[in-house]
Amino acid sequence: SQQGEEDPQALSIQEGENATMNCSYKTSINNLQWYRQNSGRGLVHLILIRSNEREKHSGRLRVTLDTSKKSSSLLITASRAADTASYFCATAPNNAGNMLTFGGGTRLMVKP
Amino acid sequence: EPEVTQTPSHQVTQMGQEVILRCVPISNHLYFYWYRQILGQKVEFLVSFYNNEISEKSEIFDDQFSVERPDGSNFTLKIRSTKLEDSAMYFCASSGHTTETQYFGPGTRLLVL
């Protein structure tokens, strides 16, 4: 898979359920960031997890990072219809560069 | 809460024309970026800018593109002689440091006819 590939590409759940999205990457990273994008709109930063961290929480969001497997997951608990959006992971390289490499995203639909 | 702003929100131009996309990064940030997202595709890095010079650029960022920080607040992307394939959403972003969160603006949707 390419750097920053999300899985699944699309996810449909009922309000109140949890949503889990996964991201895989290939190269060494400094950090991994998750963003949300409503249709045709801007990118909203959700959470940043550094390569020396394994888990972070922010409200209903939980992000894990497994550098040995080069993968991350984003869990949204107790989903709401307003969570409907595309979710992207983006990796920052470990070479002091600052270029973010984005995956193709997971389109999440939360049905009321 | 501070945010990145971009103008215009939409721009329609004729092929071959020059366009300038404008961004106002978060005021105490030092690193500035441009990304683009062609409809239905991934967000792609174009260029990063620090201390009044380009620090990194992608293969997409060829001689057709240039960036400038003309004053203490604005950061611009100029596209010379636009092509049909330049049609995309262009995002500006800024961060306080290279390893920190990049905050994105709402984007400029560019349509080249």
XYZ file of C-alpha atoms in Angstrom:
225
model
C 0.000 0.000 0.000
C 1.056 3.611 -0.468
C 2.214 5.932 2.282
C -0.770 6.916 4.402
C -3.415 4.571 3.047
C -6.680 4.397 4.921
C -8.877 1.389 5.370
C -11.772 1.041 4.794
C -12.374 3.474 1.952
C -15.981 3.868 3.049
C -17.812 3.115 6.275
C -21.503 3.401 7.068
C -22.759 3.077 10.645
C -25.711 4.011 12.805
C -25.620 6.924 15.211
C -24.294 5.806 18.576
C -22.018 3.129 17.146
C -18.243 3.346 17.151
C -16.268 3.931 13.965
C -12.751 2.632 13.465
C -10.535 3.730 10.616
C -7.066 2.423 9.916
C -4.052 3.932 8.259
C -0.906 2.226 7.026
C 2.313 3.838 5.916
C 5.694 2.758 4.601
C 8.507 5.036 5.706
C 9.772 6.169 9.109
C 7.757 9.014 10.500
C 8.146 11.793 13.016
C 4.425 12.051 13.622
C 1.069 11.095 12.180
C -1.859 13.474 12.017
C -5.552 12.809 11.448
C -7.728 15.297 9.631
C -11.390 15.541 8.854
C -12.919 17.024 5.721
C -16.556 17.728 5.135
C -17.568 17.441 1.507
C -15.737 20.038 -0.571
C -14.561 21.925 2.485
C -11.310 22.529 4.320
C -9.213 20.133 6.378
C -9.817 20.229 10.105
C -7.020 18.933 12.299
C -8.162 16.305 14.779
C -5.139 14.898 16.522
C -1.367 14.481 16.204
C 0.456 11.456 17.567
C 4.236 11.337 17.695
C 6.353 8.341 16.799
C 7.238 7.758 20.464
C 3.589 7.705 21.522
C 1.287 4.715 21.354
C -2.102 6.166 22.126
C -3.783 9.552 22.445
C -7.267 10.659 23.327
C -9.221 13.774 22.506
C -12.862 13.835 23.497
C -14.579 11.012 21.619
C -11.457 10.346 19.544
C -8.855 7.729 20.301
C -5.785 7.315 18.125
C -3.273 4.509 18.319
C 0.088 4.202 16.629
C 2.083 1.025 16.068
C 5.414 1.965 14.536
C 6.497 -1.664 14.285
C 3.547 -2.346 11.994
C 3.608 1.135 10.496
C -0.070 1.584 11.199
C -2.450 3.841 13.064
C -6.111 3.706 13.914
C -8.695 6.369 14.633
C -11.643 5.402 16.788
C -14.669 7.661 17.063
C -16.891 6.561 19.910
C -20.636 7.167 20.209
C -20.798 8.546 16.680
C -23.176 11.320 15.690
C -24.676 12.249 12.343
C -22.452 15.344 12.432
C -19.398 13.061 12.312
C -20.256 12.269 8.689
C -17.165 13.333 6.729
C -13.982 12.032 5.141
C -11.126 11.240 7.481
C -7.498 11.363 6.377
C -4.261 10.341 7.962
C -1.158 12.297 7.074
C 2.402 11.350 7.904
C 5.298 13.681 8.566
C 8.709 12.259 7.638
C 11.471 11.487 10.066
C 14.067 13.425 8.124
C 13.381 16.892 9.513
C 11.311 17.626 6.459
C 7.817 18.973 6.831
C 5.921 17.607 3.884
C 2.751 15.826 4.938
C 1.794 12.799 2.876
C -1.934 12.164 2.875
C -3.805 8.954 2.348
C -6.894 8.580 0.217
C -9.231 8.884 3.183
C -12.123 7.002 4.685
C -15.608 8.303 3.889
C -17.667 7.902 7.023
C -21.432 8.100 6.946
C -23.297 8.115 10.239
C -26.992 7.489 9.807
C -29.382 9.105 12.299
C -9.162 30.697 18.109
C -6.579 31.707 15.467
C -7.137 30.267 12.034
C -5.652 30.264 8.568
C -7.665 32.284 6.071
C -7.613 32.113 2.293
C -8.913 34.320 -0.488
C -10.659 34.016 -2.793
C -12.823 31.045 -1.885
C -13.474 30.383 -5.572
C -11.607 31.479 -8.689
C -12.468 30.834 -12.316
C -9.842 31.639 -14.912
C -9.094 31.035 -18.554
C -6.343 28.665 -19.556
C -3.078 30.544 -19.934
C -3.944 33.229 -17.412
C -2.028 33.870 -14.221
C -3.686 33.500 -10.836
C -2.591 34.496 -7.367
C -4.007 32.675 -4.397
C -3.718 34.409 -1.064
C -3.360 33.106 2.450
C -3.008 34.651 5.874
C -1.308 32.097 8.145
C -1.722 32.004 11.903
C 0.144 35.025 13.189
C 2.878 33.426 15.319
C 3.575 30.564 12.928
C 6.862 30.374 11.094
C 6.280 27.598 8.546
C 3.909 27.906 5.646
C 2.685 25.391 3.126
C 0.630 24.942 0.005
C -1.191 21.736 -0.852
C -3.681 20.913 -3.544
C -6.490 18.419 -3.931
C -7.744 17.566 -7.377
C -11.403 16.553 -7.221
C -11.738 13.028 -5.920
C -8.015 12.606 -5.331
C -5.598 12.786 -2.424
C -4.316 15.968 -0.889
C -0.860 16.581 -2.399
C 2.006 18.614 -1.006
C 3.273 21.435 -3.203
C 5.744 23.510 -1.208
C 6.885 24.590 2.232
C 8.320 27.980 3.082
C 10.383 29.157 6.021
C 12.486 32.220 6.701
C 11.541 33.766 3.371
C 12.649 30.873 1.260
C 11.383 27.561 -0.022
C 12.457 24.758 2.300
C 10.941 21.845 0.410
C 8.975 21.353 -2.788
C 7.383 18.467 -4.630
C 7.684 17.466 -8.269
C 4.368 19.180 -8.909
C 5.853 22.534 -7.935
C 7.597 23.334 -11.204
C 8.546 26.649 -12.787
C 4.889 27.417 -13.335
C 4.473 27.954 -9.598
C 5.977 30.469 -7.224
C 5.395 31.506 -3.628
C 5.981 34.750 -1.860
C 5.531 36.364 1.501
C 5.109 39.957 0.343
C 4.545 41.369 3.820
C 4.370 40.231 7.420
C 0.991 38.577 7.109
C 0.267 37.312 3.610
C 1.569 34.208 1.881
C 0.780 33.825 -1.805
C 0.863 31.109 -4.436
C 1.198 32.303 -8.023
C 0.374 30.010 -10.900
C 1.625 31.311 -14.228
C -0.039 30.303 -17.477
C -2.671 28.068 -15.916
C -3.544 24.732 -17.468
C -6.786 22.766 -17.346
C -5.143 20.254 -15.027
C -4.420 22.970 -12.480
C -8.108 22.900 -11.560
C -8.175 21.835 -7.936
C -8.755 22.953 -4.389
C -5.637 24.707 -3.102
C -5.011 24.665 0.631
C -2.669 26.864 2.581
C -1.397 25.646 5.939
C 0.879 26.912 8.666
C 2.667 25.498 11.678
C 4.802 26.790 14.504
C 7.491 24.237 13.827
C 8.223 21.535 11.294
C 7.164 18.769 13.660
C 4.027 20.445 14.889
C 0.442 20.387 13.738
C -0.214 21.938 10.374
C -3.375 24.024 10.436
C -5.165 24.291 7.135
C -7.199 27.089 5.658
C -10.608 26.555 4.049
C -9.129 26.362 0.561
C -9.477 28.145 -2.761
C -11.328 26.216 -5.410
C -9.645 27.007 -8.738
C -11.358 26.203 -12.000
C -9.402 26.623 -15.223
C -11.521 26.752 -18.369
